[in-house]
XYZ file of C-alpha atoms in Angstrom:
755
model
C 38.310 209.534 -64.369
C 41.782 209.831 -63.311
C 44.156 207.129 -63.089
C 46.014 207.585 -59.771
C 48.643 204.915 -60.536
C 49.609 206.852 -64.122
C 53.304 207.643 -63.654
C 55.133 210.760 -65.208
C 58.624 211.873 -65.470
C 60.200 215.195 -64.965
C 60.524 215.532 -68.742
C 56.595 214.846 -68.752
C 56.262 217.466 -65.850
C 57.906 219.922 -68.569
C 56.169 218.936 -71.471
C 53.103 219.406 -69.451
C 53.750 222.872 -68.213
C 55.124 224.161 -71.518
C 58.674 224.647 -69.827
C 62.247 223.128 -69.701
C 63.754 220.198 -67.499
C 65.600 223.139 -65.710
C 62.618 224.647 -64.180
C 60.884 221.767 -63.165
C 64.415 221.148 -61.112
C 64.063 224.647 -59.563
C 60.748 223.580 -58.399
C 61.563 220.532 -56.758
C 64.541 222.078 -55.328
C 62.327 225.631 -54.202
C 58.873 224.056 -53.016
C 58.791 221.955 -50.120
C 55.099 220.792 -51.270
C 56.103 219.544 -54.285
C 55.335 215.849 -54.851
C 57.420 212.998 -53.900
C 58.780 210.682 -56.202
C 57.072 207.120 -56.180
C 58.937 205.359 -58.616
C 61.642 205.422 -61.196
C 65.257 205.539 -60.298
C 67.196 208.134 -58.584
C 68.630 210.051 -61.512
C 64.946 209.684 -63.538
C 62.781 209.446 -60.742
C 58.919 209.170 -61.302
C 55.999 211.039 -60.030
C 52.460 210.698 -60.177
C 50.394 212.413 -62.288
C 47.151 212.968 -60.419
C 49.545 214.745 -57.700
C 51.582 216.776 -60.450
C 48.359 218.164 -61.823
C 47.046 219.434 -58.758
C 50.284 221.078 -57.244
C 50.651 222.859 -61.025
C 47.079 224.022 -60.508
C 47.668 225.433 -56.972
C 50.590 227.190 -57.643
C 49.104 228.591 -60.789
C 51.554 227.069 -63.220
C 48.553 225.283 -65.305
C 45.783 226.512 -65.796
C 44.398 222.882 -67.221
C 46.341 219.855 -68.538
C 46.088 219.381 -72.123
C 43.711 216.551 -72.982
C 46.349 214.979 -75.512
C 49.063 215.166 -72.667
C 46.651 213.533 -69.897
C 46.066 210.942 -72.650
C 50.053 210.506 -73.163
C 51.225 210.458 -70.113
C 48.219 207.707 -69.056
C 49.618 205.657 -71.697
C 53.338 206.220 -71.317
C 52.727 205.249 -67.600
C 50.748 202.347 -67.754
C 51.195 199.994 -65.080
C 51.639 196.900 -68.017
C 53.993 199.378 -70.420
C 53.216 201.629 -73.115
C 52.870 199.071 -75.721
C 49.860 197.212 -74.382
C 48.469 200.411 -73.458
C 48.970 201.431 -77.095
C 47.456 198.076 -77.984
C 43.994 198.462 -75.803
C 43.877 202.347 -77.079
C 44.117 201.230 -81.046
C 41.373 198.123 -80.207
C 39.269 200.938 -78.458
C 39.581 203.258 -80.906
C 39.088 200.760 -84.043
C 35.464 200.241 -82.370
C 34.935 203.930 -82.427
C 35.722 204.248 -85.698
C 33.554 201.313 -87.263
C 30.673 201.163 -84.381
C 30.270 204.542 -82.255
C 26.887 203.719 -80.802
C 28.290 200.533 -79.900
C 31.412 202.095 -77.745
C 28.908 205.150 -76.328
C 26.713 202.271 -74.989
C 29.295 200.343 -73.041
C 31.210 203.306 -71.936
C 28.186 204.836 -70.083
C 28.316 202.938 -67.120
C 31.044 201.735 -64.590
C 34.514 201.145 -65.593
C 34.167 197.689 -64.465
C 30.921 197.489 -66.560
C 33.187 198.779 -69.494
C 35.567 196.453 -69.002
C 33.424 193.352 -69.026
C 31.662 194.196 -72.259
C 34.442 195.244 -74.324
C 36.143 192.146 -75.302
C 32.611 191.119 -76.904
C 32.288 194.294 -78.763
C 35.827 194.120 -79.729
C 35.692 190.362 -81.069
C 32.728 191.660 -83.522
C 34.745 194.412 -84.914
C 38.601 192.780 -84.896
C 37.361 189.160 -86.512
C 35.916 190.471 -89.542
C 38.700 193.678 -89.738
C 41.505 191.344 -88.832
C 41.009 187.694 -89.633
C 42.529 185.295 -87.349
C 42.473 187.488 -84.406
C 42.542 185.351 -81.381
C 39.758 185.830 -78.993
C 40.106 185.515 -75.085
C 40.041 181.867 -73.556
C 40.542 180.197 -76.622
C 42.066 176.764 -77.215
C 41.357 175.481 -80.534
C 43.158 175.947 -83.613
C 42.838 179.198 -85.788
C 44.040 180.314 -89.170
C 46.862 183.426 -89.482
C 45.752 184.097 -92.920
C 42.918 181.181 -93.912
C 45.610 178.799 -95.409
C 46.797 176.807 -92.243
C 46.332 176.554 -88.606
C 48.364 177.563 -85.909
C 48.262 177.597 -82.124
C 47.044 180.698 -79.896
C 48.885 179.731 -76.805
C 49.345 182.461 -74.097
C 51.367 185.257 -74.318
C 55.529 184.916 -74.436
C 58.321 186.586 -75.533
C 59.614 185.306 -79.080
C 63.082 184.383 -79.724
C 64.930 185.122 -82.344
C 63.698 188.496 -83.536
C 64.621 189.246 -87.159
C 62.973 192.015 -88.595
C 64.812 195.609 -88.853
C 62.343 197.248 -87.079
C 62.195 195.152 -83.822
C 62.913 196.672 -80.428
C 66.735 196.255 -79.631
C 65.455 195.790 -76.151
C 61.928 195.464 -74.727
C 59.614 198.659 -74.432
C 58.609 197.445 -70.990
C 59.431 194.953 -68.544
C 55.940 193.484 -68.720
C 54.628 191.426 -71.434
C 51.639 192.884 -73.021
C 48.767 190.960 -72.756
C 47.050 191.289 -75.686
C 50.152 190.197 -77.731
C 49.501 186.547 -78.701
C 52.971 184.774 -78.995
C 53.935 180.963 -80.101
C 54.807 178.088 -76.993
C 54.699 175.418 -78.870
C 56.946 173.993 -81.370
C 56.423 173.163 -84.901
C 58.660 170.726 -87.627
C 58.697 172.365 -90.909
C 57.366 170.239 -93.559
C 59.194 168.181 -96.463
C 62.669 169.789 -97.310
C 63.175 170.245 -100.684
C 66.965 170.196 -102.242
C 68.726 173.550 -102.094
C 69.675 175.048 -105.805
C 73.430 174.833 -104.766
C 75.183 171.500 -104.083
C 75.993 170.728 -100.361
C 76.968 168.219 -98.143
C 74.244 166.807 -95.906
C 73.182 169.444 -93.174
C 72.896 168.512 -89.742
C 69.077 168.177 -88.379
C 67.226 171.608 -88.643
C 66.093 173.295 -85.414
C 62.424 173.008 -84.643
C 60.722 176.379 -85.723
C 58.573 178.385 -83.630
C 55.864 179.154 -85.333
C 53.905 182.539 -86.608
C 50.438 183.270 -84.011
C 48.007 185.675 -84.872
C 49.139 189.566 -84.339
C 46.027 190.353 -82.556
C 44.352 188.373 -79.138
C 41.500 190.261 -78.022
C 42.247 191.359 -74.509
C 40.055 189.725 -71.485
C 38.070 192.155 -69.102
C 40.707 192.061 -66.299
C 43.378 192.772 -68.456
C 41.327 195.880 -69.763
C 40.008 197.027 -66.438
C 43.480 199.123 -65.475
C 43.570 200.960 -68.828
C 39.856 202.112 -68.404
C 40.652 205.591 -67.777
C 43.214 205.710 -70.578
C 40.930 204.605 -73.032
C 38.182 207.153 -71.583
C 40.507 209.321 -72.502
C 41.349 208.308 -76.058
C 37.520 208.291 -76.890
C 37.286 212.190 -76.023
C 40.872 212.913 -77.691
C 39.099 210.681 -80.755
C 35.638 213.195 -80.464
C 37.849 215.788 -81.413
C 40.863 214.785 -83.678
C 39.111 211.340 -84.938
C 40.325 207.986 -84.664
C 42.509 207.502 -86.824
C 44.388 210.472 -85.864
C 44.551 209.842 -82.683
C 46.018 206.443 -82.990
C 48.725 207.930 -85.356
C 49.650 210.734 -82.484
C 49.958 208.354 -79.997
C 51.982 205.791 -81.812
C 54.078 208.631 -83.160
C 54.705 209.917 -79.440
C 55.432 206.199 -78.685
C 58.249 205.982 -81.330
C 59.460 209.324 -80.932
C 60.299 208.335 -76.907
C 61.913 205.329 -77.586
C 64.163 205.963 -80.801
C 66.834 203.748 -80.295
C 64.656 200.753 -80.134
C 62.955 200.678 -83.852
C 64.145 201.482 -87.128
C 61.767 203.025 -89.008
C 61.067 203.439 -93.145
C 60.308 207.028 -93.776
C 57.270 208.020 -95.349
C 58.880 209.488 -98.643
C 60.904 206.334 -99.200
C 57.767 204.026 -98.377
C 55.892 206.286 -100.782
C 58.365 205.598 -103.414
C 58.815 201.728 -102.938
C 55.091 201.431 -103.187
C 54.908 203.441 -106.326
C 57.389 201.006 -107.977
C 55.303 198.550 -106.971
C 52.203 199.916 -109.076
C 48.718 199.028 -107.734
C 48.382 195.451 -106.560
C 45.622 193.665 -104.920
C 47.362 191.526 -102.703
C 50.517 193.306 -101.366
C 52.437 191.480 -98.560
C 55.172 192.940 -96.261
C 57.016 189.840 -94.060
C 59.058 192.592 -92.326
C 56.285 195.033 -91.346
C 57.461 196.762 -88.407
C 55.088 199.331 -88.095
C 53.211 199.338 -90.830
C 54.677 201.893 -93.039
C 55.314 200.366 -96.675
C 51.450 198.832 -96.439
C 50.157 201.826 -95.333
C 51.795 203.660 -98.182
C 50.313 201.114 -101.058
C 47.614 203.022 -103.425
C 43.999 202.130 -102.348
C 41.544 199.626 -104.470
C 38.548 198.179 -103.901
C 39.906 194.700 -103.638
C 43.159 195.105 -102.210
C 44.001 192.743 -99.654
C 47.083 192.917 -97.155
C 49.314 190.536 -95.666
C 52.161 191.627 -92.794
C 54.329 189.596 -90.645
C 56.867 191.086 -88.011
C 59.459 188.665 -85.686
C 58.097 191.319 -83.074
C 54.584 190.877 -81.733
C 54.033 194.236 -80.164
C 54.951 195.506 -83.659
C 53.037 193.048 -85.525
C 49.937 194.153 -83.041
C 50.353 197.761 -83.803
C 50.587 197.254 -87.689
C 47.420 195.473 -87.270
C 45.480 198.219 -85.556
C 46.863 200.904 -87.689
C 46.377 199.417 -91.017
C 42.684 198.403 -89.988
C 42.344 201.891 -88.906
C 43.954 203.188 -92.370
C 41.895 200.842 -94.790
C 38.694 199.100 -95.472
C 40.669 196.285 -96.753
C 41.165 193.061 -94.738
C 44.960 192.881 -92.764
C 46.014 189.736 -92.115
C 49.016 190.236 -89.401
C 50.822 187.416 -87.979
C 53.699 187.867 -85.020
C 56.710 185.319 -85.976
C 60.086 184.946 -87.443
C 59.652 184.894 -91.655
C 62.452 183.028 -92.461
C 61.917 180.224 -90.100
C 58.455 180.390 -89.488
C 56.471 181.628 -92.841
C 53.044 182.411 -91.828
C 52.073 182.450 -95.470
C 53.799 180.100 -97.503
C 50.481 179.536 -99.936
C 50.313 183.112 -100.627
C 50.950 184.403 -104.190
C 50.985 188.099 -103.464
C 50.868 190.829 -106.741
C 53.488 192.827 -104.837
C 56.199 192.526 -101.770
C 57.428 195.091 -99.888
C 60.371 194.824 -97.722
C 62.849 196.580 -95.274
C 64.477 193.854 -93.932
C 67.061 193.761 -91.167
C 70.637 194.144 -92.254
C 73.523 192.304 -91.890
C 72.087 189.456 -89.569
C 74.242 186.350 -88.998
C 71.238 184.744 -86.967
C 68.706 184.525 -89.665
C 68.411 180.475 -90.195
C 71.556 179.555 -91.981
C 71.848 176.254 -90.152
C 68.298 175.535 -90.269
C 67.101 175.915 -93.557
C 69.509 174.889 -95.684
C 66.911 172.592 -97.771
C 64.532 175.134 -97.743
C 62.649 175.275 -101.033
C 62.374 179.352 -101.268
C 66.410 179.078 -101.990
C 65.653 179.000 -106.259
C 68.681 180.964 -106.773
C 71.354 179.660 -104.754
C 71.313 178.830 -100.816
C 72.771 182.230 -99.239
C 75.673 182.164 -97.154
C 75.467 182.930 -93.319
C 76.538 186.637 -93.929
C 73.855 187.054 -96.844
C 70.644 187.344 -95.088
C 69.581 190.121 -97.521
C 69.633 187.316 -100.032
C 67.653 185.299 -98.072
C 64.982 187.859 -97.712
C 64.984 188.682 -101.730
C 64.694 185.147 -102.314
C 61.830 184.824 -99.569
C 60.304 187.723 -101.589
C 60.598 186.175 -104.890
C 58.635 182.910 -103.323
C 55.639 185.079 -102.104
C 54.882 186.499 -105.652
C 52.634 185.545 -108.279
C 54.374 185.081 -111.960
C 55.175 188.290 -112.822
C 54.728 190.161 -109.199
C 56.767 192.891 -108.385
C 59.255 193.083 -105.347
C 60.830 196.045 -103.944
C 63.282 195.765 -101.302
C 65.375 198.037 -99.641
C 69.061 196.490 -99.395
C 72.516 197.729 -97.907
C 74.575 198.965 -100.450
C 77.455 196.163 -99.874
C 74.664 193.184 -101.056
C 75.536 194.671 -104.765
C 78.866 193.783 -104.242
C 80.085 191.227 -101.646
C 81.578 188.459 -103.365
C 79.814 185.983 -101.151
C 76.665 186.735 -102.984
C 78.037 186.951 -106.281
C 76.703 183.571 -107.507
C 73.009 184.575 -106.390
C 73.386 187.601 -108.141
C 74.488 186.027 -111.329
C 71.461 183.733 -111.323
C 69.206 186.670 -110.441
C 70.519 188.230 -113.232
C 70.543 185.204 -116.216
C 66.799 184.621 -115.020
C 65.419 187.852 -115.442
C 64.568 188.228 -111.878
C 66.189 191.474 -110.841
C 64.935 194.164 -112.786
C 66.802 197.077 -110.926
C 68.911 198.416 -108.798
C 68.479 202.123 -107.521
C 71.349 203.850 -105.480
C 69.150 206.264 -103.249
C 70.859 209.117 -101.692
C 72.313 209.463 -98.222
C 69.987 210.351 -95.673
C 67.144 208.216 -97.030
C 66.824 205.674 -94.507
C 68.596 205.056 -90.974
C 71.759 204.335 -91.125
C 71.533 207.971 -92.606
C 75.124 207.987 -93.209
C 74.750 205.218 -95.964
C 73.274 205.829 -99.182
C 71.138 202.525 -99.514
C 69.524 200.616 -102.709
C 66.542 199.583 -103.652
C 66.588 196.253 -105.385
C 63.065 195.730 -108.226
C 62.460 192.261 -109.084
C 60.109 190.315 -111.075
C 59.171 186.790 -110.747
C 59.905 185.238 -113.783
C 56.620 184.710 -116.312
C 58.737 184.334 -119.642
C 61.963 184.228 -120.959
C 64.186 187.238 -121.643
C 65.849 186.987 -124.998
C 68.278 189.873 -123.929
C 67.683 190.381 -120.924
C 68.842 193.789 -119.267
C 69.104 195.433 -115.568
C 67.981 199.220 -115.253
C 70.487 201.148 -112.657
C 70.053 204.239 -111.242
C 72.053 206.568 -109.402
C 70.287 209.416 -107.321
C 73.029 210.419 -105.477
C 73.374 213.816 -106.718
C 69.960 214.445 -104.769
C 71.323 214.351 -101.198
C 70.858 217.933 -99.527
C 73.311 219.775 -97.547
C 73.396 219.800 -93.955
C 71.349 217.470 -91.842
C 68.070 217.606 -93.709
C 66.775 214.891 -95.722
C 67.212 214.072 -99.626
C 65.303 215.889 -102.203
C 62.557 213.483 -102.279
C 60.743 215.309 -105.307
C 64.055 214.939 -107.285
C 64.521 211.373 -106.361
C 60.882 210.339 -107.034
C 60.613 212.020 -110.340
C 63.924 210.725 -111.434
C 63.282 207.098 -110.802
C 59.875 206.591 -111.345
C 60.400 207.970 -114.513
C 63.195 205.851 -115.380
C 61.561 202.680 -114.150
C 58.203 203.628 -116.199
C 60.169 203.817 -119.166
C 62.154 200.535 -118.563
C 59.197 198.687 -117.854
C 57.073 199.628 -120.441
C 59.928 199.639 -123.070
C 62.758 196.928 -121.880
C 65.341 199.827 -121.713
C 66.115 203.409 -121.090
C 67.936 206.183 -122.831
C 71.070 206.615 -121.360
C 71.812 209.544 -118.887
C 75.092 209.653 -117.691
C 75.611 209.799 -114.250
C 72.129 208.857 -113.319
C 70.865 205.910 -115.372
C 71.512 203.425 -117.693
C 70.113 200.277 -119.047
C 72.713 197.575 -119.450
C 72.659 194.501 -121.036
C 73.279 191.508 -118.277
C 76.336 189.785 -120.536
C 77.850 192.946 -119.133
C 77.674 192.046 -115.766
C 78.185 188.500 -115.305
C 82.013 188.687 -114.362
C 83.956 187.619 -111.924
C 82.660 190.176 -109.174
C 79.146 190.861 -110.692
C 79.157 194.218 -109.095
C 75.728 195.760 -109.313
C 76.422 198.943 -108.044
C 75.120 202.018 -110.251
C 78.206 204.521 -109.798
C 80.692 201.952 -111.098
C 78.452 200.690 -114.231
C 77.419 204.096 -115.163
C 79.451 206.490 -117.224
C 80.392 209.808 -115.441
C 78.325 212.893 -115.977
C 78.993 215.222 -118.771
C 80.795 218.289 -117.703
C 81.266 220.463 -120.960
C 82.297 223.834 -119.322
C 83.925 222.813 -116.056
C 86.133 225.851 -116.575
C 83.260 228.077 -117.213
C 81.544 226.819 -114.733
C 84.761 227.809 -112.334
C 84.851 231.103 -113.874
C 81.852 232.017 -112.846
C 82.459 230.596 -108.905
C 85.213 233.025 -109.216
C 83.615 235.889 -110.200
C 80.945 235.372 -107.822
C 83.387 234.855 -104.955
C 85.348 238.179 -106.359
C 81.541 240.209 -106.032
C 80.933 238.142 -102.452
C 84.535 239.781 -100.988
C 84.048 243.379 -102.268
C 80.821 242.837 -100.371
C 81.726 241.486 -97.171
C 84.635 244.178 -97.590
C 81.639 246.898 -97.518
C 79.885 245.438 -94.656
C 82.815 244.948 -92.055
C 81.958 246.907 -88.989
C 83.720 250.233 -88.531
C 86.254 250.378 -85.780
C 84.762 250.261 -82.244
C 84.681 253.197 -79.978
C 84.749 252.375 -76.655
C 82.079 253.932 -74.006
C 83.038 256.933 -71.818
C 83.312 255.306 -68.494
C 80.809 257.929 -66.912
C 78.173 256.610 -69.437
C 79.151 252.992 -69.334
C 76.985 252.619 -66.084
C 74.799 249.310 -65.713
C 71.492 249.139 -67.109
C 68.481 247.695 -66.039
C 67.950 244.397 -67.069
C 65.057 241.870 -67.704
C 64.828 238.237 -68.505
C 63.009 236.466 -71.140
C 61.010 234.438 -68.470
C 59.536 237.866 -67.132
C 59.300 239.198 -70.715
C 57.249 236.377 -71.490
C 55.152 236.588 -68.344
C 54.333 240.444 -69.178
C 53.575 239.372 -72.677
C 55.922 240.928 -74.671
C 56.927 237.746 -76.295
C 55.548 234.074 -76.888
C 57.700 231.704 -76.642
C 57.547 228.146 -78.232
C 59.483 224.809 -78.175
C 59.957 222.837 -81.416
C 59.631 219.094 -82.434
C 56.640 217.679 -83.975
C 56.079 217.438 -87.638
C 52.301 217.708 -88.171
C 50.002 216.826 -90.982
C 51.780 218.354 -93.895
C 55.112 217.486 -95.243
C 56.862 220.875 -94.253
C 60.699 222.241 -95.007
C 61.947 221.770 -91.283
C 64.221 224.513 -89.704
C 66.812 222.416 -87.937
C 69.696 223.613 -84.904
C 71.593 223.104 -87.266
C 70.274 224.995 -90.153
C 70.160 227.908 -87.172
C 74.109 227.344 -86.442
C 75.116 227.347 -89.852
C 72.481 229.863 -91.369
C 71.411 227.937 -94.008
C 67.831 227.350 -95.075
C 65.423 224.850 -93.578
C 66.725 221.372 -94.331
C 65.092 218.992 -92.346
C 62.375 216.751 -92.276
C 60.482 215.351 -88.897
C 57.483 212.711 -89.013
C 54.360 212.907 -89.653
C 52.368 213.808 -86.832
C 48.907 215.212 -85.229
C 50.349 217.319 -83.144
C 50.328 221.079 -84.461
C 53.583 222.569 -85.707
C 55.237 225.316 -84.701
C 55.089 227.386 -87.787
C 57.721 230.292 -88.133
C 56.798 233.764 -89.340
C 58.984 236.934 -89.933
C 60.213 238.516 -86.787
C 60.424 235.875 -85.058
C 63.886 235.021 -82.778
C 65.038 231.442 -83.211
C 67.842 229.804 -80.677
C 69.222 226.309 -80.291
C 69.361 224.989 -76.710
C 72.134 222.458 -77.078
C 75.743 222.729 -78.020
C 76.467 225.640 -76.321
C 76.507 228.196 -79.151
C 75.763 232.025 -78.723
C 73.233 232.337 -81.566
C 70.084 233.855 -82.212
C 68.705 233.918 -85.933
C 65.636 236.485 -87.201
C 63.267 234.454 -89.355
C 62.786 236.231 -92.512
C 60.543 236.215 -95.450
C 62.163 233.446 -96.765
C 62.501 230.991 -93.769
C 59.062 232.102 -92.572
C 56.522 228.893 -92.654
C 58.926 226.685 -91.843
C 58.305 224.437 -89.088
C 60.264 224.831 -85.657
C 63.251 221.918 -85.678
C 63.551 219.744 -82.316
C 66.079 221.258 -79.858
C 64.990 224.821 -80.771
C 62.986 227.475 -78.725
C 61.154 230.311 -80.743
C 60.669 234.108 -79.445
C 57.594 235.827 -80.977
C 58.062 239.726 -79.757
C 55.482 242.043 -79.724
C 56.781 244.933 -82.130
C 55.112 247.535 -79.683
C 57.116 246.268 -77.130
C 60.527 244.530 -78.618
C 62.310 245.082 -81.801
C 63.597 241.628 -82.947
C 67.100 242.498 -83.692
C 67.733 244.052 -80.966
C 66.453 241.170 -78.906
C 67.992 238.552 -81.253
C 71.293 240.690 -80.567
C 71.360 240.575 -76.656
C 70.513 237.232 -76.476
C 73.958 236.600 -78.284
C 76.376 237.664 -75.809
C 78.760 235.451 -74.601
C 78.446 236.115 -71.013
C 74.749 236.113 -71.325
C 74.999 232.963 -72.563
C 77.347 231.696 -70.009
C 74.991 232.703 -67.174
C 71.940 231.215 -68.731
C 73.269 227.835 -69.589
C 73.916 224.403 -67.512
C 76.825 222.294 -67.895
C 76.723 218.373 -68.007
C 79.627 216.117 -68.753
C 79.069 216.110 -72.491
C 76.550 218.722 -72.997
C 75.729 222.100 -72.426
C 71.755 222.932 -72.537
C 70.292 226.777 -72.566
C 67.438 227.675 -70.158
C 66.426 230.681 -72.634
C 63.950 231.700 -69.952
C 67.278 232.900 -67.773
C 68.601 235.120 -70.772
C 68.760 238.744 -69.885
C 68.280 241.871 -71.927
C 68.029 245.776 -71.115
C 64.999 247.377 -70.401
C 65.054 250.177 -73.385
C 62.958 252.668 -74.913
C 61.257 251.843 -77.973
C 63.941 254.251 -80.006
C 66.582 253.149 -78.124
C 65.688 249.302 -79.117
C 65.915 250.097 -82.615
C 69.128 251.943 -82.584
C 70.981 249.012 -81.389
C 68.620 246.418 -83.607
C 70.208 248.543 -86.786
C 73.465 247.680 -85.793
C 72.840 243.897 -85.009
C 71.158 243.767 -88.318
C 74.350 245.333 -90.337
C 76.473 242.750 -88.102
C 74.047 239.596 -89.372
C 74.727 240.515 -92.664
C 78.341 240.675 -92.635
C 78.352 237.569 -91.061
C 76.529 236.264 -93.756
C 78.536 237.368 -96.260
C 81.328 235.764 -94.868
C 79.895 232.438 -95.004
C 78.905 232.827 -98.747
C 82.197 233.876 -99.201
C 83.812 230.741 -97.487
C 81.507 228.561 -99.413
C 82.493 229.528 -102.727
C 85.977 229.663 -101.444
C 85.240 225.680 -100.895
C 83.479 224.901 -104.066
C 86.462 227.094 -105.892
C 89.371 224.846 -104.556
C 87.333 221.732 -104.883
C 86.441 222.355 -108.659
C 90.164 223.671 -109.786
C 91.544 220.167 -107.660
C 88.979 218.019 -109.595
C 89.168 219.749 -112.943
C 93.314 219.282 -112.401
C 93.428 215.930 -111.678
C 90.846 214.663 -114.464
C 91.823 216.620 -117.108
C 89.595 219.182 -118.055
C 91.457 221.981 -116.761
C 95.184 222.848 -118.008
C 97.694 223.388 -115.118
C 98.862 226.701 -116.683
């Protein structure tokens, strides 16, 4: 059943039809019967999905809307907002995953019957899988984690969000009906004296208590979602319940990139590996649950999650319930002000806390018993999260936190850092390469902590610098190298109490060396520089390679251009990429999805710079576009006249965002002939649209001449030679820069003589 209330934007129409945004704009101008906007704004109108589908079919621009696109458009255009729709879909998918016969029974009747029976069925599934889930109409006191009661009032927007993955702005104007948030105030329990001396503080502001992350939706709330739920069930029958939810969640996060700060999967896997194989794990700033999802499975595992954003807490609860058989305790609330698990003693705490928060509770929490190592300054919110993690660990338990690098050296935190070192709580500081996590331009740190269970006779701190694994270009770090280096160093340090020194990479430092006036824990400032025993020899090798490249460049330089006689310069008959695609001479695909496997991604920067695939994309259940030899790839943003022919070395990479792939039929089109003519400056100019700050290429409008295969190959060989010359020029420039930088470094550090 199609939901006539579902709306779709121009971008959604383009995705449904497999065209660019410019094509949708042309349809609106050229076809008087194109559906009229039913919502949105003048600059970003919204259309009824049912009307759009009917128009696309009538004009033979779409044989059938793909199921996954129909489901996504229903979710994105849900009248209560996409988050509510995603939570409803997650609840239904959990029921389908756990008890498929029950779903088949209640979904066999009318929409009203399904909405009426679904809450009871969800209660039977959610209550054991997500303990503490609030039931419809329930007003008594329930438990978040089985340890202390909380209220479960009607939904309301929470105050003072603190998690790094909390949306910067609400995702929708409507409050999700399924997200239970607090409406009452709780007074903190007896407060202990802080670890540092302080004058009497002003009375603390009452804290809003944590609440269950999930509330079972009522029948009236579910009724508008029934068409979506039927589509979700159909999609799950093909893909499976868990991949379907991951696809919808990934699409939602990808559609709102500025609203969420995510933990990349590779980083989450490294943090979970540092924690070992704990039975009880807590993430007090869970976001979308990436860290808890990365924890190694074991039969007795128990997961605890909390986030100040009710929508993220609910999505995490559903995601983990679908991912694991372990009980998932999830709560919504400000962790530092209203901890949902005050009695918990976990084996491990994993946390990607919000950075640089001023409103973390400094004025309200002066006498909180968690500050065993000192009361954090207002500017040291990260040290508050560190001490919260330690307070929730059992003796000997491990905490791994992602931290901004300034926390290791800010003077306002030196006393707390010193006490963490003296008592053996801080065990390792790992400097990650730039690009490991947002903000991608900053090389973040990992702090590994242990709740002290014994006194160390001569405590040491492990320092690791993985900065050398930064990848060239805009791709992510060399994660296999980072993981091997960090885990090898931590494993040896944890086992033996120290590691063999590796200059520039790893060293175990006696704590006494660190307890100076600054207590600076930045690894790069405490590690000896990497040994360079043959700097001059290395530069000689670079110089030899540069000489060879320059000779090759001279050989590849094109011969003098010969003008075409005026009598033979008649205009060739032209065709367009769009016409060739309709005729079957080539296939056009757009990139942007990561797929299920972690495969190198060819980015628009790689195409422009002529470098190897360097990017990464989040895992997705959508089928990625994989490159093949002979494909022609073009960037659609930026205005550069560039087209790259995929070779054997690049083949197999995933096509990244803002790229279009053309796969020519070898019997009809020569790949180098196609790429060469698509690089013409005038060709790009006539096929581009211009905004105030950007240029976008409509690939379908690019032109090329109609030529016989032999003539195509003649042009293609010349274009291939120009490409080889261009690559040689790039390599010469790279080697020249490397030689100049090496000479400057060698002369300034004394490893190279000036004469």
